PDB file of C-alpha atoms in Angstrom:
ATOM      1  CA  MET A   1     -77.555  37.857 153.102  1.00 90.00           C
ATOM      2  CA  ILE A   2     -77.863  37.907 156.879  1.00 93.00           C
ATOM      3  CA  CYS A   3     -74.052  37.824 157.142  1.00 95.00           C
ATOM      4  CA  ALA A   4     -73.759  40.638 154.585  1.00 94.00           C
ATOM      5  CA  LEU A   5     -76.183  42.806 156.553  1.00 94.00           C
ATOM      6  CA  ALA A   6     -74.455  41.973 159.847  1.00 95.00           C
ATOM      7  CA  SER A   7     -71.162  42.956 158.216  1.00 95.00           C
ATOM      8  CA  ALA A   8     -72.682  46.311 157.229  1.00 92.00           C
ATOM      9  CA  VAL A   9     -73.793  46.840 160.828  1.00 93.00           C
ATOM     10  CA  CYS A  10     -70.230  46.214 162.038  1.00 94.00           C
ATOM     11  CA  PHE A  11     -68.633  48.505 159.446  1.00 90.00           C
ATOM     12  CA  GLY A  12     -71.217  51.247 159.921  1.00 87.00           C
ATOM     13  CA  THR A  13     -70.849  51.245 163.695  1.00 89.00           C
ATOM     14  CA  ALA A  14     -67.062  51.186 163.422  1.00 87.00           C
ATOM     15  CA  SER A  15     -67.172  54.299 161.222  1.00 79.00           C
ATOM     16  CA  VAL A  16     -68.746  56.344 164.005  1.00 80.00           C
ATOM     17  CA  PHE A  17     -65.852  55.616 166.345  1.00 81.00           C
ATOM     18  CA  GLN A  18     -63.076  55.707 163.738  1.00 77.00           C
ATOM     19  CA  ALA A  19     -64.136  59.030 162.241  1.00 70.00           C
ATOM     20  CA  ALA A  20     -64.102  60.651 165.681  1.00 72.00           C
ATOM     21  CA  ALA A  21     -60.690  59.182 166.527  1.00 75.00           C
ATOM     22  CA  THR A  22     -59.158  60.079 163.158  1.00 67.00           C
ATOM     23  CA  LEU A  23     -60.378  63.671 163.245  1.00 65.00           C
ATOM     24  CA  ALA A  24     -58.860  64.091 166.697  1.00 66.00           C
ATOM     25  CA  SER A  25     -55.437  62.938 165.462  1.00 62.00           C
ATOM     26  CA  THR A  26     -52.694  65.342 164.401  1.00 59.00           C
ATOM     27  CA  PRO A  27     -52.574  65.802 160.608  1.00 58.00           C
ATOM     28  CA  GLY A  28     -49.760  64.005 158.818  1.00 57.00           C
ATOM     29  CA  SER A  29     -47.445  64.569 155.882  1.00 55.00           C
ATOM     30  CA  GLY A  30     -50.135  64.990 153.223  1.00 56.00           C
ATOM     31  CA  SER A  31     -49.645  61.657 151.483  1.00 59.00           C
ATOM     32  CA  GLY A  32     -52.699  59.509 150.915  1.00 59.00           C
ATOM     33  CA  LEU A  33     -50.705  56.583 152.317  1.00 62.00           C
ATOM     34  CA  ASP A  34     -49.812  58.147 155.662  1.00 63.00           C
ATOM     35  CA  ALA A  35     -49.073  55.160 157.906  1.00 64.00           C
ATOM     36  CA  ALA A  36     -48.009  57.517 160.707  1.00 68.00           C
ATOM     37  CA  LEU A  37     -51.538  58.933 160.817  1.00 67.00           C
ATOM     38  CA  LEU A  38     -52.864  55.415 161.294  1.00 69.00           C
ATOM     39  CA  LEU A  39     -50.418  54.838 164.167  1.00 74.00           C
ATOM     40  CA  ARG A  40     -51.540  58.051 165.862  1.00 74.00           C
ATOM     41  CA  ALA A  41     -55.181  57.058 165.517  1.00 73.00           C
ATOM     42  CA  LEU A  42     -54.382  53.679 167.080  1.00 77.00           C
ATOM     43  CA  ARG A  43     -53.561  55.440 170.362  1.00 79.00           C
ATOM     44  CA  GLN A  44     -57.268  56.142 170.870  1.00 81.00           C
ATOM     45  CA  TRP A  45     -59.649  53.573 172.279  1.00 84.00           C
ATOM     46  CA  ARG A  46     -62.381  54.584 169.834  1.00 84.00           C
ATOM     47  CA  TYR A  47     -60.214  53.601 166.896  1.00 85.00           C
ATOM     48  CA  ILE A  48     -59.278  50.280 168.524  1.00 90.00           C
ATOM     49  CA  LEU A  49     -62.959  49.509 169.102  1.00 92.00           C
ATOM     50  CA  GLY A  50     -63.663  50.369 165.482  1.00 89.00           C
ATOM     51  CA  LEU A  51     -60.896  48.025 164.335  1.00 89.00           C
ATOM     52  CA  GLY A  52     -62.402  45.185 166.349  1.00 94.00           C
ATOM     53  CA  LEU A  53     -65.773  45.750 164.697  1.00 95.00           C
ATOM     54  CA  ASP A  54     -64.060  45.937 161.302  1.00 91.00           C
ATOM     55  CA  GLY A  55     -62.417  42.560 161.934  1.00 94.00           C
ATOM     56  CA  LEU A  56     -65.728  40.941 162.795  1.00 97.00           C
ATOM     57  CA  GLY A  57     -67.353  42.602 159.797  1.00 95.00           C
ATOM     58  CA  PHE A  58     -64.627  41.281 157.496  1.00 94.00           C
ATOM     59  CA  VAL A  59     -65.205  37.696 158.647  1.00 95.00           C
ATOM     60  CA  LEU A  60     -68.933  38.060 158.027  1.00 96.00           C
ATOM     61  CA  GLN A  61     -68.206  39.638 154.642  1.00 94.00           C
ATOM     62  CA  ILE A  62     -66.101  36.638 153.599  1.00 93.00           C
ATOM     63  CA  ILE A  63     -68.886  34.245 154.593  1.00 94.00           C
ATOM     64  CA  ALA A  64     -71.379  36.269 152.557  1.00 94.00           C
ATOM     65  CA  LEU A  65     -69.099  36.497 149.511  1.00 92.00           C
ATOM     66  CA  ARG A  66     -68.751  32.708 149.484  1.00 90.00           C
ATOM     67  CA  SER A  67     -72.525  32.269 149.453  1.00 89.00           C
ATOM     68  CA  ILE A  68     -74.275  35.024 147.467  1.00 91.00           C
ATOM     69  CA  PRO A  69     -73.393  37.213 144.431  1.00 93.00           C
ATOM     70  CA  ILE A  70     -70.893  40.036 144.785  1.00 94.00           C
ATOM     71  CA  TYR A  71     -73.476  42.626 143.737  1.00 93.00           C
ATOM     72  CA  ALA A  72     -75.682  41.735 146.714  1.00 93.00           C
ATOM     73  CA  VAL A  73     -72.796  41.903 149.182  1.00 93.00           C
ATOM     74  CA  GLY A  74     -71.543  45.179 147.696  1.00 92.00           C
ATOM     75  CA  ALA A  75     -74.931  46.838 148.031  1.00 92.00           C
ATOM     76  CA  ALA A  76     -75.219  45.593 151.615  1.00 91.00           C
ATOM     77  CA  LEU A  77     -71.797  47.039 152.446  1.00 88.00           C
ATOM     78  CA  ALA A  78     -72.794  50.387 150.924  1.00 88.00           C
ATOM     79  CA  ALA A  79     -75.720  50.296 153.345  1.00 86.00           C
ATOM     80  CA  SER A  80     -73.211  50.671 156.190  1.00 87.00           C
ATOM     81  CA  LEU A  81     -73.676  54.422 155.652  1.00 83.00           C
ATOM     82  CA  ALA A  82     -77.285  54.034 156.731  1.00 88.00           C
ATOM     83  CA  VAL A  83     -76.083  52.109 159.785  1.00 88.00           C
ATOM     84  CA  THR A  84     -73.633  54.905 160.589  1.00 82.00           C
ATOM     85  CA  ALA A  85     -76.443  57.466 160.478  1.00 82.00           C
ATOM     86  CA  VAL A  86     -78.774  55.412 162.690  1.00 84.00           C
ATOM     87  CA  VAL A  87     -76.043  54.492 165.213  1.00 81.00           C
ATOM     88  CA  ALA A  88     -74.980  58.127 165.477  1.00 76.00           C
ATOM     89  CA  ALA A  89     -78.579  59.123 166.116  1.00 76.00           C
ATOM     90  CA  ARG A  90     -79.025  56.505 168.842  1.00 75.00           C
ATOM     91  CA  VAL A  91     -75.597  56.411 170.493  1.00 65.00           C
ATOM     92  CA  LEU A  92     -74.402  60.006 170.123  1.00 62.00           C
ATOM     93  CA  GLY A  93     -77.801  61.672 170.372  1.00 67.00           C
ATOM     94  CA  VAL A  94     -77.516  63.520 167.053  1.00 66.00           C
ATOM     95  CA  ARG A  95     -80.515  64.412 164.899  1.00 77.00           C
ATOM     96  CA  LEU A  96     -81.249  63.103 161.429  1.00 80.00           C
ATOM     97  CA  THR A  97     -83.318  65.204 159.081  1.00 84.00           C
ATOM     98  CA  GLY A  98     -86.434  63.836 157.440  1.00 87.00           C
ATOM     99  CA  THR A  99     -84.486  63.520 154.184  1.00 87.00           C
ATOM    100  CA  GLU A 100     -81.826  61.420 155.881  1.00 85.00           C
ATOM    101  CA  TRP A 101     -84.398  59.120 157.461  1.00 88.00           C
ATOM    102  CA  GLY A 102     -85.960  58.828 154.020  1.00 91.00           C
ATOM    103  CA  ALA A 103     -82.579  57.835 152.553  1.00 90.00           C
ATOM    104  CA  VAL A 104     -82.213  55.161 155.253  1.00 90.00           C
ATOM    105  CA  GLY A 105     -85.616  53.812 154.235  1.00 92.00           C
ATOM    106  CA  VAL A 106     -84.596  53.831 150.564  1.00 92.00           C
ATOM    107  CA  VAL A 107     -81.474  51.801 151.363  1.00 93.00           C
ATOM    108  CA  CYS A 108     -83.532  49.252 153.290  1.00 91.00           C
ATOM    109  CA  ALA A 109     -86.023  48.985 150.432  1.00 94.00           C
ATOM    110  CA  GLY A 110     -83.227  48.405 147.933  1.00 93.00           C
ATOM    111  CA  LEU A 111     -81.691  45.701 150.103  1.00 93.00           C
ATOM    112  CA  GLY A 112     -85.067  44.026 150.457  1.00 92.00           C
ATOM    113  CA  MET A 113     -85.402  43.924 146.669  1.00 94.00           C
ATOM    114  CA  LEU A 114     -81.928  42.438 146.373  1.00 92.00           C
ATOM    115  CA  GLY A 115     -82.672  39.828 149.010  1.00 88.00           C
ATOM    116  CA  LEU A 116     -85.731  38.664 147.094  1.00 91.00           C
ATOM    117  CA  SER A 117     -84.028  38.548 143.697  1.00 92.00           C
ATOM    118  CA  SER A 118     -80.429  37.421 144.213  1.00 88.00           C
ATOM    119  CA  GLY A 119     -79.521  33.822 143.515  1.00 84.00           C
ATOM    120  CA  ALA A 120     -76.557  31.781 144.688  1.00 77.00           C
ATOM    121  CA  GLU A 121     -72.992  32.872 143.944  1.00 78.00           C
ATOM    122  CA  GLY A 122     -71.669  32.077 140.473  1.00 78.00           C
ATOM    123  CA  ASP A 123     -69.826  28.805 139.938  1.00 76.00           C
ATOM    124  CA  THR A 124     -67.427  30.111 137.277  1.00 80.00           C
ATOM    125  CA  ALA A 125     -63.794  29.855 138.359  1.00 79.00           C
ATOM    126  CA  GLY A 126     -61.874  33.050 137.815  1.00 84.00           C
ATOM    127  CA  SER A 127     -59.125  32.884 135.211  1.00 91.00           C
ATOM    128  CA  MET A 128     -55.459  33.464 136.000  1.00 93.00           C
ATOM    129  CA  THR A 129     -55.717  36.679 133.983  1.00 95.00           C
ATOM    130  CA  LEU A 130     -58.412  37.949 136.341  1.00 96.00           C
ATOM    131  CA  ARG A 131     -56.301  37.030 139.376  1.00 95.00           C
ATOM    132  CA  TRP A 132     -53.283  38.920 138.059  1.00 97.00           C
ATOM    133  CA  SER A 133     -55.524  41.830 137.082  1.00 96.00           C
ATOM    134  CA  MET A 134     -56.765  42.126 140.672  1.00 97.00           C
ATOM    135  CA  LEU A 135     -53.177  42.241 141.916  1.00 97.00           C
ATOM    136  CA  GLY A 136     -52.316  44.893 139.327  1.00 97.00           C
ATOM    137  CA  ILE A 137     -55.306  47.011 140.363  1.00 97.00           C
ATOM    138  CA  ALA A 138     -54.355  46.694 144.046  1.00 96.00           C
ATOM    139  CA  LEU A 139     -50.821  47.905 143.289  1.00 96.00           C
ATOM    140  CA  ALA A 140     -52.223  50.765 141.206  1.00 95.00           C
ATOM    141  CA  VAL A 141     -54.345  51.838 144.182  1.00 94.00           C
ATOM    142  CA  LEU A 142     -51.152  52.055 146.257  1.00 89.00           C
ATOM    143  CA  LEU A 143     -49.441  54.239 143.657  1.00 90.00           C
ATOM    144  CA  VAL A 144     -52.433  56.537 143.195  1.00 87.00           C
ATOM    145  CA  GLY A 145     -52.916  56.877 146.944  1.00 85.00           C
ATOM    146  CA  ALA A 146     -49.277  57.854 147.448  1.00 82.00           C
ATOM    147  CA  ALA A 147     -49.783  60.885 145.228  1.00 83.00           C
ATOM    148  CA  ALA A 148     -53.455  61.730 145.827  1.00 81.00           C
ATOM    149  CA  GLY A 149     -52.882  63.183 149.286  1.00 70.00           C
ATOM    150  CA  ARG A 150     -51.108  66.164 147.722  1.00 75.00           C
ATOM    151  CA  LEU A 151     -53.955  67.125 145.398  1.00 77.00           C
ATOM    152  CA  PRO A 152     -56.170  70.157 146.189  1.00 72.00           C
ATOM    153  CA  GLY A 153     -59.188  69.727 148.492  1.00 66.00           C
ATOM    154  CA  ARG A 154     -62.132  68.285 146.577  1.00 69.00           C
ATOM    155  CA  SER A 155     -60.030  66.386 144.031  1.00 79.00           C
ATOM    156  CA  ARG A 156     -57.984  64.863 146.838  1.00 82.00           C
ATOM    157  CA  ALA A 157     -61.057  63.660 148.709  1.00 78.00           C
ATOM    158  CA  LEU A 158     -62.623  62.173 145.586  1.00 83.00           C
ATOM    159  CA  ILE A 159     -59.473  60.300 144.506  1.00 88.00           C
ATOM    160  CA  LEU A 160     -58.713  59.054 148.018  1.00 88.00           C
ATOM    161  CA  GLY A 161     -62.291  57.857 148.503  1.00 87.00           C
ATOM    162  CA  LEU A 162     -62.522  56.267 145.065  1.00 91.00           C
ATOM    163  CA  GLY A 163     -59.144  54.606 145.569  1.00 93.00           C
ATOM    164  CA  ALA A 164     -60.231  53.248 148.950  1.00 92.00           C
ATOM    165  CA  GLY A 165     -63.424  51.905 147.411  1.00 93.00           C
ATOM    166  CA  ILE A 166     -61.532  50.215 144.577  1.00 96.00           C
ATOM    167  CA  GLY A 167     -59.161  48.666 147.108  1.00 95.00           C
ATOM    168  CA  PHE A 168     -62.101  47.265 149.078  1.00 95.00           C
ATOM    169  CA  GLY A 169     -63.660  46.129 145.801  1.00 95.00           C
ATOM    170  CA  VAL A 170     -60.501  44.173 145.003  1.00 97.00           C
ATOM    171  CA  VAL A 171     -60.949  42.415 148.341  1.00 96.00           C
ATOM    172  CA  GLU A 172     -64.527  41.440 147.422  1.00 95.00           C
ATOM    173  CA  VAL A 173     -63.447  39.879 144.129  1.00 95.00           C
ATOM    174  CA  ALA A 174     -60.266  38.316 145.529  1.00 95.00           C
ATOM    175  CA  VAL A 175     -62.228  36.408 148.186  1.00 94.00           C
ATOM    176  CA  ARG A 176     -64.037  34.593 145.370  1.00 93.00           C
ATOM    177  CA  LEU A 177     -60.729  33.791 143.631  1.00 94.00           C
ATOM    178  CA  ILE A 178     -59.088  32.125 146.633  1.00 92.00           C
ATOM    179  CA  ASP A 179     -59.932  28.429 146.983  1.00 83.00           C
ATOM    180  CA  SER A 180     -57.091  27.398 149.285  1.00 79.00           C
ATOM    181  CA  ALA A 181     -54.038  28.767 151.058  1.00 77.00           C
ATOM    182  CA  ASP A 182     -52.018  28.707 147.833  1.00 85.00           C
ATOM    183  CA  LEU A 183     -49.129  31.150 148.182  1.00 90.00           C
ATOM    184  CA  ALA A 184     -48.725  31.173 144.391  1.00 91.00           C
ATOM    185  CA  ASN A 185     -52.224  32.602 143.896  1.00 94.00           C
ATOM    186  CA  PRO A 186     -51.984  36.319 142.938  1.00 96.00           C
ATOM    187  CA  ALA A 187     -55.471  36.881 144.373  1.00 95.00           C
ATOM    188  CA  LEU A 188     -54.142  36.266 147.885  1.00 95.00           C
ATOM    189  CA  TYR A 189     -51.714  39.168 147.585  1.00 96.00           C
ATOM    190  CA  ALA A 190     -54.357  41.276 145.850  1.00 96.00           C
ATOM    191  CA  LEU A 191     -56.595  40.807 148.895  1.00 96.00           C
ATOM    192  CA  LEU A 192     -53.869  41.843 151.348  1.00 95.00           C
ATOM    193  CA  ILE A 193     -52.592  44.816 149.338  1.00 96.00           C
ATOM    194  CA  GLY A 194     -56.044  46.014 148.272  1.00 95.00           C
ATOM    195  CA  GLY A 195     -57.442  45.863 151.801  1.00 93.00           C
ATOM    196  CA  GLY A 196     -54.400  47.569 153.331  1.00 92.00           C
ATOM    197  CA  ALA A 197     -54.306  50.310 150.705  1.00 92.00           C
ATOM    198  CA  GLY A 198     -58.045  50.915 150.996  1.00 91.00           C
ATOM    199  CA  PHE A 199     -57.799  51.244 154.759  1.00 86.00           C
ATOM    200  CA  LEU A 200     -54.910  53.723 154.603  1.00 86.00           C
ATOM    201  CA  LEU A 201     -56.584  55.836 151.926  1.00 88.00           C
ATOM    202  CA  LEU A 202     -59.870  55.938 153.808  1.00 83.00           C
ATOM    203  CA  THR A 203     -58.108  56.961 157.028  1.00 78.00           C
ATOM    204  CA  SER A 204     -56.403  59.839 155.197  1.00 80.00           C
ATOM    205  CA  ALA A 205     -59.666  60.884 153.555  1.00 76.00           C
ATOM    206  CA  LEU A 206     -61.462  61.002 156.918  1.00 69.00           C
ATOM    207  CA  GLN A 207     -58.695  63.153 158.373  1.00 68.00           C
ATOM    208  CA  ARG A 208     -57.848  65.668 155.650  1.00 64.00           C
ATOM    209  CA  GLY A 209     -60.388  65.671 152.851  1.00 61.00           C
ATOM    210  CA  SER A 210     -64.045  66.395 152.298  1.00 64.00           C
ATOM    211  CA  VAL A 211     -65.465  63.256 153.865  1.00 63.00           C
ATOM    212  CA  THR A 212     -68.733  63.646 151.981  1.00 65.00           C
ATOM    213  CA  THR A 213     -66.968  63.468 148.622  1.00 74.00           C
ATOM    214  CA  ALA A 214     -64.617  60.729 149.809  1.00 76.00           C
ATOM    215  CA  THR A 215     -67.459  58.558 151.083  1.00 78.00           C
ATOM    216  CA  ALA A 216     -69.404  58.921 147.850  1.00 80.00           C
ATOM    217  CA  GLY A 217     -66.293  57.907 145.902  1.00 84.00           C
ATOM    218  CA  MET A 218     -65.778  54.917 148.165  1.00 87.00           C
ATOM    219  CA  VAL A 219     -69.365  53.692 147.682  1.00 88.00           C
ATOM    220  CA  ILE A 220     -69.016  53.899 143.907  1.00 89.00           C
ATOM    221  CA  GLY A 221     -65.610  52.198 143.911  1.00 91.00           C
ATOM    222  CA  GLU A 222     -66.618  49.243 146.086  1.00 92.00           C
ATOM    223  CA  THR A 223     -69.965  48.461 144.448  1.00 93.00           C
ATOM    224  CA  ILE A 224     -70.167  48.991 140.696  1.00 91.00           C
ATOM    225  CA  GLY A 225     -66.852  47.468 139.547  1.00 94.00           C
ATOM    226  CA  PRO A 226     -66.989  44.310 141.689  1.00 94.00           C
ATOM    227  CA  ALA A 227     -70.643  43.758 140.763  1.00 94.00           C
ATOM    228  CA  LEU A 228     -69.768  43.812 137.054  1.00 93.00           C
ATOM    229  CA  VAL A 229     -66.841  41.443 137.590  1.00 94.00           C
ATOM    230  CA  GLY A 230     -69.116  39.033 139.444  1.00 92.00           C
ATOM    231  CA  VAL A 231     -71.737  39.009 136.686  1.00 91.00           C
ATOM    232  CA  VAL A 232     -69.417  39.019 133.654  1.00 91.00           C
ATOM    233  CA  TRP A 233     -66.520  36.829 134.791  1.00 92.00           C
ATOM    234  CA  LEU A 234     -67.683  34.833 137.828  1.00 92.00           C
ATOM    235  CA  GLY A 235     -71.171  33.797 136.752  1.00 89.00           C
ATOM    236  CA  ASP A 236     -73.253  35.643 139.371  1.00 91.00           C
ATOM    237  CA  ARG A 237     -76.925  35.494 138.456  1.00 89.00           C
ATOM    238  CA  THR A 238     -80.355  36.343 139.858  1.00 91.00           C
ATOM    239  CA  ARG A 239     -83.377  34.154 140.455  1.00 90.00           C
ATOM    240  CA  ASP A 240     -85.250  33.258 137.289  1.00 90.00           C
ATOM    241  CA  GLY A 241     -87.200  36.208 135.931  1.00 91.00           C
ATOM    242  CA  LEU A 242     -86.056  38.586 138.679  1.00 92.00           C
ATOM    243  CA  GLY A 243     -83.065  40.204 137.003  1.00 92.00           C
ATOM    244  CA  TRP A 244     -84.944  43.487 136.715  1.00 94.00           C
ATOM    245  CA  LEU A 245     -85.663  43.470 140.448  1.00 94.00           C
ATOM    246  CA  ALA A 246     -82.004  42.876 141.282  1.00 93.00           C
ATOM    247  CA  ILE A 247     -80.900  45.760 139.047  1.00 94.00           C
ATOM    248  CA  ALA A 248     -83.516  48.057 140.558  1.00 95.00           C
ATOM    249  CA  GLY A 249     -82.647  47.006 144.107  1.00 94.00           C
ATOM    250  CA  PHE A 250     -78.927  47.541 143.513  1.00 95.00           C
ATOM    251  CA  ALA A 251     -79.528  51.001 142.033  1.00 94.00           C
ATOM    252  CA  VAL A 252     -81.927  52.003 144.822  1.00 94.00           C
ATOM    253  CA  ALA A 253     -79.614  50.815 147.621  1.00 93.00           C
ATOM    254  CA  VAL A 254     -76.541  52.565 146.181  1.00 93.00           C
ATOM    255  CA  ALA A 255     -78.506  55.756 145.464  1.00 92.00           C
ATOM    256  CA  GLY A 256     -79.751  55.819 149.049  1.00 91.00           C
ATOM    257  CA  ALA A 257     -76.202  55.302 150.323  1.00 90.00           C
ATOM    258  CA  LEU A 258     -74.899  58.155 148.167  1.00 89.00           C
ATOM    259  CA  ALA A 259     -77.648  60.386 149.536  1.00 87.00           C
ATOM    260  CA  LEU A 260     -76.270  59.670 153.010  1.00 85.00           C
ATOM    261  CA  ALA A 261     -72.656  60.381 152.013  1.00 78.00           C
ATOM    262  CA  ARG A 262     -72.943  63.931 153.400  1.00 68.00           C
ATOM    263  CA  PHE A 263     -73.305  62.394 156.847  1.00 66.00           C
ATOM    264  CA  GLY A 264     -69.512  62.171 156.944  1.00 54.00           C
ATOM    265  CA  GLU A 265     -68.970  65.917 156.606  1.00 55.00           C
ATOM    266  CA  ALA A 266     -67.837  67.934 159.602  1.00 41.00           C
ATOM    267  CA  THR A 267     -70.546  70.541 160.089  1.00 41.00           C
ATOM    268  CA  ALA A 268     -70.801  70.915 163.843  1.00 41.00           C
ATOM    269  CA  PRO A 269     -70.854  74.378 165.410  1.00 39.00           C
ATOM    270  CA  PRO A 270     -67.435  76.051 165.804  1.00 39.00           C
ATOM    271  CA  ASP A 271     -67.386  75.650 169.585  1.00 42.00           C
ATOM    272  CA  GLU A 272     -67.419  71.859 169.259  1.00 44.00           C
ATOM    273  CA  GLY A 273     -64.156  70.289 170.381  1.00 44.00           C
ATOM    274  CA  ARG A 274     -61.772  68.840 167.827  1.00 42.00           C
ATOM    275  CA  ASP A 275     -62.349  65.312 169.104  1.00 45.00           C
ATOM    276  CA  SER A 276     -66.123  65.602 169.252  1.00 48.00           C
ATOM    277  CA  PRO A 277     -67.729  62.426 167.845  1.00 47.00           C
ATOM    278  CA  ALA A 278     -70.681  64.432 166.535  1.00 48.00           C
ATOM    279  CA  ARG A 279     -68.347  66.741 164.645  1.00 42.00           C
ATOM    280  CA  ALA A 280     -66.410  63.794 163.239  1.00 46.00           C
ATOM    281  CA  ILE A 281     -69.388  62.288 161.487  1.00 51.00           C
ATOM    282  CA  GLY A 282     -70.959  65.586 160.524  1.00 47.00           C
ATOM    283  CA  ALA A 283     -74.159  65.319 162.533  1.00 42.00           C
ATOM    284  CA  THR A 284     -76.156  68.200 163.922  1.00 38.00           C
ATOM    285  CA  PRO A 285     -76.068  67.988 167.751  1.00 37.00           C
TER     286      PRO A 285
END
């Protein structure tokens, strides 16, 4: 659980820098899989720093996924939104409203409930059908993302964010389905394709869509589905008699994260520069 929370800290901090760098980049072709946009963002040191934090967070995420249930890790990763809000308040000097501080507290409470109730990871080996299903879902995310960038505003942001979340969710499940460096294991390719597609879709959502809607979609996509897969197919369980606490904690943590989704919206005053970090994450200077 400590690794899961540390991973959320890395991802949440990275978002502050990546959102600012992405917003400052020149818009691309309109596709949800705009690799050129990613290359332009990579020219900025803020995006490079964010990538480094993402890499560290991914390693910590893998450690957590090999030790505790997927639902606990997923809720912790959703809490990265709370980290983003707090880091922006401390590092960029932006102000959080009382409601936003309350949402941060709700997320922490939910994670505390999960920490008390979650058991060890399930010991059920995933079937070959599940492994191929994860690969199929990862490929579907690629196809949906290629078209979603051309949808109108709010629909585009929702589909891009949801697609990114599903791609990251595939990564969470695939980690549990990989026991060795077996190149014949479909889960290995599901992890690579799902993670890459999720990253591209999220980058496009941060640049061109309503980031509030996209972030909410991402939270839903990367938490609910993987949690169900872990419980139904991989044997994830809670401590004896504490199933109700785990369900409540999961719901509370995700609800708090969704309440913070608006923190991604660009709402700074019009005289803010295009590359303003505060504008990129939607804080009030």
